[in-house]
Short mmCIF file of C-alpha atoms in Angstrom, two decimals:
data_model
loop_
_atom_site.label_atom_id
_atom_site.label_comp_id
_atom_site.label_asym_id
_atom_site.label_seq_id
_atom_site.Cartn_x
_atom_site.Cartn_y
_atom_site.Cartn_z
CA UNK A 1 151.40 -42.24 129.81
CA UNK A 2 150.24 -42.06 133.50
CA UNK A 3 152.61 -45.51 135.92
CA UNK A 4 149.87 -47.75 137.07
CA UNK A 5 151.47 -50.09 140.18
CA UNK A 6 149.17 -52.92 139.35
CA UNK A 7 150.18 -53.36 135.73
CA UNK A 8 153.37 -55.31 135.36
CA UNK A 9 152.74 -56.08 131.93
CA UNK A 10 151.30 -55.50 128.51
CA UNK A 11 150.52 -58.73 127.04
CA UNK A 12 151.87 -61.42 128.95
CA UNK A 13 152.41 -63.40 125.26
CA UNK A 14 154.42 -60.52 124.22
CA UNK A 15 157.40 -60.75 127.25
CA UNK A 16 157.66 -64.21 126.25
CA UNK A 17 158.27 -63.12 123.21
CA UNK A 18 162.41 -63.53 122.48
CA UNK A 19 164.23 -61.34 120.20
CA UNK A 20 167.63 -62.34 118.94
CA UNK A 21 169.73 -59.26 119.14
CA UNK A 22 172.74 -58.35 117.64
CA UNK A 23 175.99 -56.59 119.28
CA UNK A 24 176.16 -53.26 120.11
CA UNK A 25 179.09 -51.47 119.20
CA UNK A 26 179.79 -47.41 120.82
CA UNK A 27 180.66 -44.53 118.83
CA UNK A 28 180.52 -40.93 119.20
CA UNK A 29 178.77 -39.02 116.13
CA UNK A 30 181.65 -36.92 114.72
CA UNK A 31 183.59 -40.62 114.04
CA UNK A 32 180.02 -42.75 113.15
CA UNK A 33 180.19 -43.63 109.28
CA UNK A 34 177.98 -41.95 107.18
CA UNK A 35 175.15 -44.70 106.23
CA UNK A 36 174.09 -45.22 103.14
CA UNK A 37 170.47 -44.79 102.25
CA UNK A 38 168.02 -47.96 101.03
CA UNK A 39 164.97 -49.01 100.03
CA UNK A 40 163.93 -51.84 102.09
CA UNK A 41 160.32 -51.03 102.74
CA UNK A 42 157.68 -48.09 101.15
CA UNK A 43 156.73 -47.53 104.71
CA UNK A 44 158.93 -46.18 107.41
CA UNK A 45 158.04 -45.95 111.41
CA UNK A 46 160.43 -44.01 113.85
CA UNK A 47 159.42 -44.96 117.38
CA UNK A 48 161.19 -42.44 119.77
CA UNK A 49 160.86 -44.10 123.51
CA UNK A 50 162.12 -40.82 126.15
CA UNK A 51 161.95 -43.44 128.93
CA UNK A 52 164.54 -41.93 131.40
CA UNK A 53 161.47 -41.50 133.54
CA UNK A 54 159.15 -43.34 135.43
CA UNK A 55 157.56 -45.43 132.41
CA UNK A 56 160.95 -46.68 131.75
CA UNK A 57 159.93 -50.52 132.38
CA UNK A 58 157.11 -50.12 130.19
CA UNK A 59 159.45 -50.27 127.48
CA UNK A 60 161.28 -53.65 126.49
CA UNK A 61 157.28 -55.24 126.97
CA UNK A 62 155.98 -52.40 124.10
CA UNK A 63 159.18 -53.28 121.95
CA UNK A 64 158.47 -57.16 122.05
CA UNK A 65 155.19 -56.16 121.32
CA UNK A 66 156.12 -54.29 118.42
CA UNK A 67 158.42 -56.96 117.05
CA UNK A 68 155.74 -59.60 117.36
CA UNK A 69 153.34 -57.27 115.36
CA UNK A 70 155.78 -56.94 112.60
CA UNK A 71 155.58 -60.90 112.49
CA UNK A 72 152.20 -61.00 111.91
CA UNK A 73 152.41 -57.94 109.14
CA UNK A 74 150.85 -59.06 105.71
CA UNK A 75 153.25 -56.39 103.94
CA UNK A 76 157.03 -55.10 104.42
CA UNK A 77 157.73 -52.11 106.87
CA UNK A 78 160.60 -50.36 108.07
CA UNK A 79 160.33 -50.18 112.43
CA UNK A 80 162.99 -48.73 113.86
CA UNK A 81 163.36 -47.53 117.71
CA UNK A 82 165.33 -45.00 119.54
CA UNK A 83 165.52 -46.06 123.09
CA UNK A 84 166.43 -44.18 125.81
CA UNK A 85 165.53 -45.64 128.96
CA UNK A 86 166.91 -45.44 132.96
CA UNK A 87 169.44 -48.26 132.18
CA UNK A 88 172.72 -47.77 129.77
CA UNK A 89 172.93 -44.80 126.83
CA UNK A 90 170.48 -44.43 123.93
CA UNK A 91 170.74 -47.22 121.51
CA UNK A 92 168.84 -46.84 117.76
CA UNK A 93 167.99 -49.67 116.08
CA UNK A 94 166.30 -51.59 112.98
CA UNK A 95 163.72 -54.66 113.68
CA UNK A 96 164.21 -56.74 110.70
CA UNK A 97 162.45 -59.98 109.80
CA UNK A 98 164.49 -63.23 109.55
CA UNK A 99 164.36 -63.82 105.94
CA UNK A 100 162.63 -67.22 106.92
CA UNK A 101 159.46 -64.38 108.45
CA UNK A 102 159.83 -66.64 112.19
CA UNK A 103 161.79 -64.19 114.25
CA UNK A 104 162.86 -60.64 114.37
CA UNK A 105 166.83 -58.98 115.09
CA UNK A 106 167.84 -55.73 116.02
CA UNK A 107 170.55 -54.37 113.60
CA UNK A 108 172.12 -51.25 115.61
CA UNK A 109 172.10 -48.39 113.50
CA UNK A 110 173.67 -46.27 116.19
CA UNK A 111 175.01 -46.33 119.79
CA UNK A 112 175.79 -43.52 122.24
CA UNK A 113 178.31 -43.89 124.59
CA UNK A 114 177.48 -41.21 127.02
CA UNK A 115 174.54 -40.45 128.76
CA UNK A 116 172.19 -38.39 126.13
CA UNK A 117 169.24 -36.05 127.38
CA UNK A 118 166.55 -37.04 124.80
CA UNK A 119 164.46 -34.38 125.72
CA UNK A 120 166.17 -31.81 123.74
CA UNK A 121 165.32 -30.36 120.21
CA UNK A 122 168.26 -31.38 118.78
CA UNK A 123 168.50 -34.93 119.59
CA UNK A 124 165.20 -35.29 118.28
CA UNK A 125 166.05 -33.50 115.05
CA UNK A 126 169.65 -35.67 114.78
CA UNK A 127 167.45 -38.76 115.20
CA UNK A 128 164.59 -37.97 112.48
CA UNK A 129 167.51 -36.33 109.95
CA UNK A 130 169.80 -39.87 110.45
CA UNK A 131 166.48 -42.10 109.48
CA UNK A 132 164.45 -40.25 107.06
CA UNK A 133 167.27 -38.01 105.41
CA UNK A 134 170.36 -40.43 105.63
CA UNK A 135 168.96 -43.84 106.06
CA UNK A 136 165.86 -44.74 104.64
CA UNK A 137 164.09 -43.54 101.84
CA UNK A 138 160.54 -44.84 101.85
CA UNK A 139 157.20 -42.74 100.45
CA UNK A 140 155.22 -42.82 103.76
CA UNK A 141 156.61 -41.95 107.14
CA UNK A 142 155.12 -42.26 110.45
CA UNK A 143 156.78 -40.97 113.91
CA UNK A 144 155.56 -41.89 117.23
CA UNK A 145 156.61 -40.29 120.64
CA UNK A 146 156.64 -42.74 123.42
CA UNK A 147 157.01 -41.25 126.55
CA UNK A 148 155.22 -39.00 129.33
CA UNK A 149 152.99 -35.75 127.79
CA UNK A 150 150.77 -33.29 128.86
CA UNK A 151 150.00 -31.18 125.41
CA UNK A 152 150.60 -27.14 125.29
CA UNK A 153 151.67 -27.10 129.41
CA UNK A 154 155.22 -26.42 129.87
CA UNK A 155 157.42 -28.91 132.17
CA UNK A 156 159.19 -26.60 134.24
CA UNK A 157 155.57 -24.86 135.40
CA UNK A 158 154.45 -25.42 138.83
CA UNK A 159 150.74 -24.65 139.53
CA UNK A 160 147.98 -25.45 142.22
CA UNK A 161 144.51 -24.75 142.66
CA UNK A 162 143.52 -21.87 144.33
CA UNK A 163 140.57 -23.78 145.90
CA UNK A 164 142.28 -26.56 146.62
CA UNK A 165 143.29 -26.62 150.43
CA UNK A 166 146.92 -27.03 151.12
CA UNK A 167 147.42 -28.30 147.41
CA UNK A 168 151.23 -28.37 147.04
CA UNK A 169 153.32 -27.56 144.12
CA UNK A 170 153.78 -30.72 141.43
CA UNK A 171 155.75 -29.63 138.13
CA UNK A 172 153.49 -30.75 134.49
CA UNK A 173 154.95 -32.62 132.06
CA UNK A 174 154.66 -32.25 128.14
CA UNK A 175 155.54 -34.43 125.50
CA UNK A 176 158.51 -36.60 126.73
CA UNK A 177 160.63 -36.40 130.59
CA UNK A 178 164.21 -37.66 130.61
CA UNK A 179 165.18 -36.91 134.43
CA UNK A 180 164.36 -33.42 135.24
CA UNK A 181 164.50 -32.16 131.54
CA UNK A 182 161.34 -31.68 129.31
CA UNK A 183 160.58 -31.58 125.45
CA UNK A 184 158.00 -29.13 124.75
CA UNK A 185 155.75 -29.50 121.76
CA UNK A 186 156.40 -26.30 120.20
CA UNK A 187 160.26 -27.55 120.05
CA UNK A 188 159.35 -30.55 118.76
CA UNK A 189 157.49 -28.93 115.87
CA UNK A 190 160.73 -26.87 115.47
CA UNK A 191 163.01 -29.81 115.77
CA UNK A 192 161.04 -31.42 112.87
CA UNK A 193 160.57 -28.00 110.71
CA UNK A 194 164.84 -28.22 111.05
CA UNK A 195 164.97 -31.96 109.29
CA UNK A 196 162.51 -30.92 106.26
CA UNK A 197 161.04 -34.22 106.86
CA UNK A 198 157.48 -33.79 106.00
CA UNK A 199 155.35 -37.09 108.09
CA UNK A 200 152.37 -38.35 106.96
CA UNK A 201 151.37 -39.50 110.16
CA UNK A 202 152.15 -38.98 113.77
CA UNK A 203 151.04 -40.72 117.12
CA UNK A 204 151.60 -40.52 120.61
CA UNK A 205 151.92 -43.01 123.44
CA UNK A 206 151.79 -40.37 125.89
CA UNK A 207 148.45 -38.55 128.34
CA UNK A 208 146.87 -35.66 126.78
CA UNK A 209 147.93 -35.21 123.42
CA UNK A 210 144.55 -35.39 121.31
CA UNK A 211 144.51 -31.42 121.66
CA UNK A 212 143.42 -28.72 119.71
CA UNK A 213 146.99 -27.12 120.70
CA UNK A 214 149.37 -29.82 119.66
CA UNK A 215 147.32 -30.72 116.37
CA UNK A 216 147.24 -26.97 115.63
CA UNK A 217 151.33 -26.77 116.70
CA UNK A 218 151.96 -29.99 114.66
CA UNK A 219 150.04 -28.69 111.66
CA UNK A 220 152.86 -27.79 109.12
CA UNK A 221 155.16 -31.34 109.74
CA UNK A 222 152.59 -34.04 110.05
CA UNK A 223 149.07 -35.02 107.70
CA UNK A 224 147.58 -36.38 111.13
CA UNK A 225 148.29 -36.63 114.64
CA UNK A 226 146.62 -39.89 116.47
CA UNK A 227 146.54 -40.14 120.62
CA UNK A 228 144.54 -39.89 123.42
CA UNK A 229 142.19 -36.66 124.70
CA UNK A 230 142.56 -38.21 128.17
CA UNK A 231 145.47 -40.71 130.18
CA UNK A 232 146.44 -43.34 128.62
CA UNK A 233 147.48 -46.30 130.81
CA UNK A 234 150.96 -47.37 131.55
CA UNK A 235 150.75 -50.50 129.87
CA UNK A 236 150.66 -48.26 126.43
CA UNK A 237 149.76 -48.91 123.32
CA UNK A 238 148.60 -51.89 121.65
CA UNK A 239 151.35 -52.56 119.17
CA UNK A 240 150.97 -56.20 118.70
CA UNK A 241 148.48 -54.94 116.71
CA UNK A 242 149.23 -51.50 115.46
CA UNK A 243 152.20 -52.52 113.40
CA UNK A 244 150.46 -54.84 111.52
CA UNK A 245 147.46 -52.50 111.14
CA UNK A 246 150.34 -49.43 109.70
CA UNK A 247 152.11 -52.25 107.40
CA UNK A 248 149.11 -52.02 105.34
CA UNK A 249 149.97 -48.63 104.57
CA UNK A 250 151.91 -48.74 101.44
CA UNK A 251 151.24 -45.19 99.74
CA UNK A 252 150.23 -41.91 100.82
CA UNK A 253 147.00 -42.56 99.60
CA UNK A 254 146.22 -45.73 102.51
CA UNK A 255 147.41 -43.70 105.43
CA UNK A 256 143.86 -42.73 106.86
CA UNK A 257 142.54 -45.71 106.44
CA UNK A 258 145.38 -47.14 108.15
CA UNK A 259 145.27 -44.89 111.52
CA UNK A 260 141.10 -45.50 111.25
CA UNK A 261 142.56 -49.62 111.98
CA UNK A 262 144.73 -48.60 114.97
CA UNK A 263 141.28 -46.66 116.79
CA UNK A 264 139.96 -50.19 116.09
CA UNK A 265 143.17 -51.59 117.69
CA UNK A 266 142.55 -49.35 120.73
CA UNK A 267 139.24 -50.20 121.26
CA UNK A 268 139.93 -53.87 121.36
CA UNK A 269 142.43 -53.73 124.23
CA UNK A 270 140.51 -50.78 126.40
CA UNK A 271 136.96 -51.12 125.14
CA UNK A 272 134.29 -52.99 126.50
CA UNK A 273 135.71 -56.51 125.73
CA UNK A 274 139.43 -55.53 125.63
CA UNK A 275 142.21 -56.74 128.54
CA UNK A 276 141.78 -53.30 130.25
CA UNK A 277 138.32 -53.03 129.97
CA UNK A 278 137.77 -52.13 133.48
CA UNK A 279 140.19 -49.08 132.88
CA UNK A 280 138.85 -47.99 129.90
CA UNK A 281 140.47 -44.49 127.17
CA UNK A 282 140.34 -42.68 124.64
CA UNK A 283 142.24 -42.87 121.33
CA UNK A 284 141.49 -40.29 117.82
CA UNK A 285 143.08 -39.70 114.98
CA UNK A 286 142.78 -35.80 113.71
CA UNK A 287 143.44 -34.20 110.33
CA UNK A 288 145.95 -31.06 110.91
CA UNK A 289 144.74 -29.26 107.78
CA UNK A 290 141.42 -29.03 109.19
CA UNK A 291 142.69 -27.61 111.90
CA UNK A 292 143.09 -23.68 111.00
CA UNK A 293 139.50 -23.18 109.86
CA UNK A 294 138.39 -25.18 113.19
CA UNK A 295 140.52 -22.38 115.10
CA UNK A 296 138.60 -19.76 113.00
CA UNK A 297 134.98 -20.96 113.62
CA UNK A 298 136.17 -21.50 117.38
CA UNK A 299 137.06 -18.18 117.62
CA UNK A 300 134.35 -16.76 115.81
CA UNK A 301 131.79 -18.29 117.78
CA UNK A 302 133.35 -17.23 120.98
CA UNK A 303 133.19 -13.80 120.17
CA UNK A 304 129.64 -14.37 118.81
CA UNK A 305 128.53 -15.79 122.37
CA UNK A 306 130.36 -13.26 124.81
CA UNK A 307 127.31 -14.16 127.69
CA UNK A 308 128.43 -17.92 127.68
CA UNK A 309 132.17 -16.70 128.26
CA UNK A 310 130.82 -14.65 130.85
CA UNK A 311 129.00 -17.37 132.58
CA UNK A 312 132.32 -19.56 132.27
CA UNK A 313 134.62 -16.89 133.94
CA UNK A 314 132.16 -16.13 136.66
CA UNK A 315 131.60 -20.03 137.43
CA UNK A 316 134.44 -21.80 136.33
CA UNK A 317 134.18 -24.30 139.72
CA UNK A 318 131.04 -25.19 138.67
CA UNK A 319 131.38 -25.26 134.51
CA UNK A 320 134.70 -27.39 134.34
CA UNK A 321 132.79 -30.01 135.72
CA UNK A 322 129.47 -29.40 133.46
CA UNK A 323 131.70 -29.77 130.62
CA UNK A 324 133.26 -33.02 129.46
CA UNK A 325 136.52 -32.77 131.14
CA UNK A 326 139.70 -35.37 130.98
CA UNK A 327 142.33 -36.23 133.62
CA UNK A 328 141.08 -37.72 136.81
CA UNK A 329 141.36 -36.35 139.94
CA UNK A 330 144.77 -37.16 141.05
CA UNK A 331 144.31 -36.10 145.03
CA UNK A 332 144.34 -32.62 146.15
CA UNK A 333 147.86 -31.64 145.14
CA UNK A 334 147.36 -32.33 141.71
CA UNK A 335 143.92 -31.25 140.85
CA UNK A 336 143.90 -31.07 136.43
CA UNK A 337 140.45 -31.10 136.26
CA UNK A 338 140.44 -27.18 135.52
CA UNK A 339 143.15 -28.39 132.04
CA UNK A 340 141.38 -30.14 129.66
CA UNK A 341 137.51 -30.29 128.17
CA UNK A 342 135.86 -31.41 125.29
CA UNK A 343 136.08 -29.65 122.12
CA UNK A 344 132.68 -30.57 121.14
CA UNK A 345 130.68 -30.24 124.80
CA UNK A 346 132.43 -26.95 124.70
CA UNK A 347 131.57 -25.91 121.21
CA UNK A 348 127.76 -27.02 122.02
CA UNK A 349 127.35 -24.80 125.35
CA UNK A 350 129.17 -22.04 123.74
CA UNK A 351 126.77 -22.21 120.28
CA UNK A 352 124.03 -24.26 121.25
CA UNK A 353 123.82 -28.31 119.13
CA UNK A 354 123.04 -26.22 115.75
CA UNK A 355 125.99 -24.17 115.52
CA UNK A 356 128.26 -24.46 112.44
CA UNK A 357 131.61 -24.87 114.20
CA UNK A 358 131.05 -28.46 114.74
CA UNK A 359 130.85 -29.71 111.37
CA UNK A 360 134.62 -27.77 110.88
CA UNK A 361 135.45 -30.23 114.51
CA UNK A 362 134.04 -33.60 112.56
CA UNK A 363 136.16 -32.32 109.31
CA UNK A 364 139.08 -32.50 112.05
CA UNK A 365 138.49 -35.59 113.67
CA UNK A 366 138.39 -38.18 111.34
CA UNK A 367 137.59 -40.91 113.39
CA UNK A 368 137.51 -41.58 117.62
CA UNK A 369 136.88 -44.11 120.29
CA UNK A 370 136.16 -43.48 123.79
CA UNK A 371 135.46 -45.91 126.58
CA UNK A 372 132.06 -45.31 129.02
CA UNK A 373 134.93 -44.15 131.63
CA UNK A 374 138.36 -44.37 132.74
CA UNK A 375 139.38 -45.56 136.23
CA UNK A 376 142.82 -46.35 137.92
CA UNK A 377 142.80 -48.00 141.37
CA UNK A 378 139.21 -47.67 143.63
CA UNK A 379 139.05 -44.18 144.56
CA UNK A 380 136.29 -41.98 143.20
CA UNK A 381 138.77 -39.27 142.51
CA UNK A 382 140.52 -42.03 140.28
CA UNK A 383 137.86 -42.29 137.80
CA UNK A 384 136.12 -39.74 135.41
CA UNK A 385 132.64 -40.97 132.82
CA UNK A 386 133.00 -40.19 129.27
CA UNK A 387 129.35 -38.67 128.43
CA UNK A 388 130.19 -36.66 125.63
CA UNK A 389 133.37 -36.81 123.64
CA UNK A 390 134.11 -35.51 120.29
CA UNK A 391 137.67 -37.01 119.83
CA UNK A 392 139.59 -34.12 120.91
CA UNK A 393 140.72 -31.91 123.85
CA UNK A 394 140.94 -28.08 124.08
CA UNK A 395 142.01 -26.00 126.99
CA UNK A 396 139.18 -23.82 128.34
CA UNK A 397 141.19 -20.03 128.59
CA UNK A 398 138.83 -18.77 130.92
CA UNK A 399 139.41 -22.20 133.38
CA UNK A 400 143.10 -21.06 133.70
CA UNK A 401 141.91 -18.25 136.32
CA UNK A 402 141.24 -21.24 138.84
CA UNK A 403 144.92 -21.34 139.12
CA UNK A 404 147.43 -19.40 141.56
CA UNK A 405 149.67 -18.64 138.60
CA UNK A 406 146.93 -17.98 135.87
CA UNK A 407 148.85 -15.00 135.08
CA UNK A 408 152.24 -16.79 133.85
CA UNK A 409 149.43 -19.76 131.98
CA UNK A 410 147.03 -17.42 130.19
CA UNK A 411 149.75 -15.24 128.59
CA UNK A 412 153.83 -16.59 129.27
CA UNK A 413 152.62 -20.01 128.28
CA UNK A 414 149.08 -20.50 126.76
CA UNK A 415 149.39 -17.23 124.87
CA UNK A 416 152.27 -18.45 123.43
CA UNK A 417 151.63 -21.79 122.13
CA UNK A 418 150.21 -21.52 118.69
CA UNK A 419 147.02 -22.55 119.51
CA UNK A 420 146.54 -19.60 121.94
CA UNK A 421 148.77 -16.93 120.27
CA UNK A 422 146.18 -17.21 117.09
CA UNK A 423 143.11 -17.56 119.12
CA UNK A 424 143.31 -13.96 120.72
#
């Protein structure tokens, strides 16, 4: 999620909306008592909120949000939230409805009483193994990440264009900051591998992480993956009406349909008559088992077409603009314009509009909105049009050159992440 200084809220109704909440009570882990598992609900949703960062006032306004949403569900559904935030330790906790259905309480599963970094594998994996393995035992389960993210690019990697004038050093994030620390999505995928927990669905408020690289690294823990290709605005989500739209889920079988109602959710809040409609986004949902013949028919094709590699090596300034690219120009020290393209616009000047690969990309993508643009604040360099977008985000290998450190992204980091490892 990108900070945006004009947004104070998400859903003014929602920050008026007051939860009772019950006592919190410390204890360490190695004296907690061991719960005992139930059945309260066939659907269960971990929301993970790393907000010891930036976004960290976005969250109490998405967690009202969420409660009201589980108000207004038509069926029962487990929601429970792991909050980490700039304020106190991490707190986990259950949002259950008043048996009366007219208000919602927290019931504290489990407190910390020292400062936690929730960017690391293992807190992650303690989390997911305490509510899937030890705590609840519903049929479908659904994590989200809430936090900042950046797909495949590592947090502690520095970079700047080498066109860019004076551009200064600014460290990328990945999927989720606390402080200075950094989860990176191949340790999440590990982290979740550790838990056996298989998901049926994952999403992420976070930028960037509708990619080729984290659906391919997310392939063997979660059905689907839903996010954005692009930014996605402070305010977040719109889970007022997401939870209600997931509640419907009750079986394995209902879970696409279910994440095809939250791109409809999306669209309502940052399409054309939505609240941010002058900021417009992006939002897809993609099918990971689609995913490793779409890596195949990528890489075919690229080796089919070595001339329009060629022409994107020898005029990568001009291409990553000709291309459908995401992340606005965010001044001259932090130029990601070179980062992330369309899957499909690249696909179609690789192959041409006939070539084969794309039908493997619409297997993948089951269903997408986009906006006509997005746009934070006045500056040209602030906005970006949305021409032609399939749904999901790939980084362009040969783009990586425009950087001073291409060396360390193209084969420490890129060539590492699934995604890139496979693709050579």
């Amino acid at each position: 999620m990108c900070k945006l200084s004009d947004i104070q809220n998400f859903w003014v109704s929602a920050s008026l909306f007051c939860l009772a909440v019950f006592s919190l009570q410390s204890c360490h882990s190695s004296s907690s008592v061991e719960p005992t598992p139930v059945q309260t609900a066939d659907h269960t949703l971990l929301i993970y909120i790393v907000g010891d960062n930036s976004l960290s006032s976005y969250a109490p306004t998405n967690i009202s949000a969420a409660s009201r949403g589980l108000l207004d569900a038509g069926k029962p559904m487990n929601v429970v939230i792991y909050k980490d935030n700039e304020e106190g330790h991490p707190v986990l906790f259950h949002l259950k409805v008043a048996s009366d259905g007219l208000s919602v309480s927290r019931d504290t599963l489990f407190v910390w009483d020292e400062e936690v970094n929730s960017a690391l594998p293992d807190q992650v994996a303690w989390v997911v193994d305490f509510v899937f393995n030890r705590t609840f035992t519903s049929t479908v389960k659904g994590l989200e990440m809430w936090s900042h993210g950046d797909s495949w690019v590592p947090g502690n990697l520095s970079y700047q264009l080498n066109s860019a004038s004076g551009a200064g050093i600014k460290p990328l994030t990945y999927i989720g900051i606390d402080g200075t620390s950094y989860l990176e999505t191949d340790d999440l995928a590990s982290a979740l591998a550790s838990t056996g927990v298989h998901f049926d669905y994952m999403f992420f408020d976070a930028c960037h992480m509708a990619t080729a690289e984290v659906a391919y690294e997310l392939r063997n823990v979660t059905d689907y993956i839903a996010g954005s290709s692009n930014e996605i605005m402070g305010a977040g989500l719109p889970y007022n009406t997401f939870v209600p739209s997931l509640a419907e889920c009750q079986s394995t079988s209902e879970v696409e349909s279910a994440l095809r109602a939250l791109v409809t959710d999306f669209e309502n809040v940052y399409g054309e008559n939505g609240t941010y409609k002058n900021n417009g986004g992006t939002f897809s949902v993609i099918r990971t088992s689609a995913m490793p013949s779409l890596l195949e028919g990528y890489k075919n094709l690229r080796l089919a077409h070595p001339e329009a590699l060629q022409a994107l090596q020898e005029n990568a300034e001009t291409l990553r603009f000709t291309i459908q690219r995401y992340g606005r120009r965010m001044g001259s020290t932090s130029d990601r314009t070179g980062l992330y393209h369309d899957m499909g616009a690249l696909l179609r000047y690789i192959g041409g509009e006939d070539n084969a690969v794309l039908s493997l990309l619409r297997e993948a993508v089951v269903s997408e909105f986009h906006s006509s643009f997005f746009k934070v604040g006045t500056s040209s360099d602030n906005m970006i049009e949305f021409t032609d977008v399939s749904g999901m985000a790939v980084t362009v290998p040969e783009f990586l050159g425009l950087y001073n450190n291409s060396s360390a992204f193209t084969t420490a980091y890129y060539g590492k992440c699934a995604w890139g490892m496979d693709l050579k």
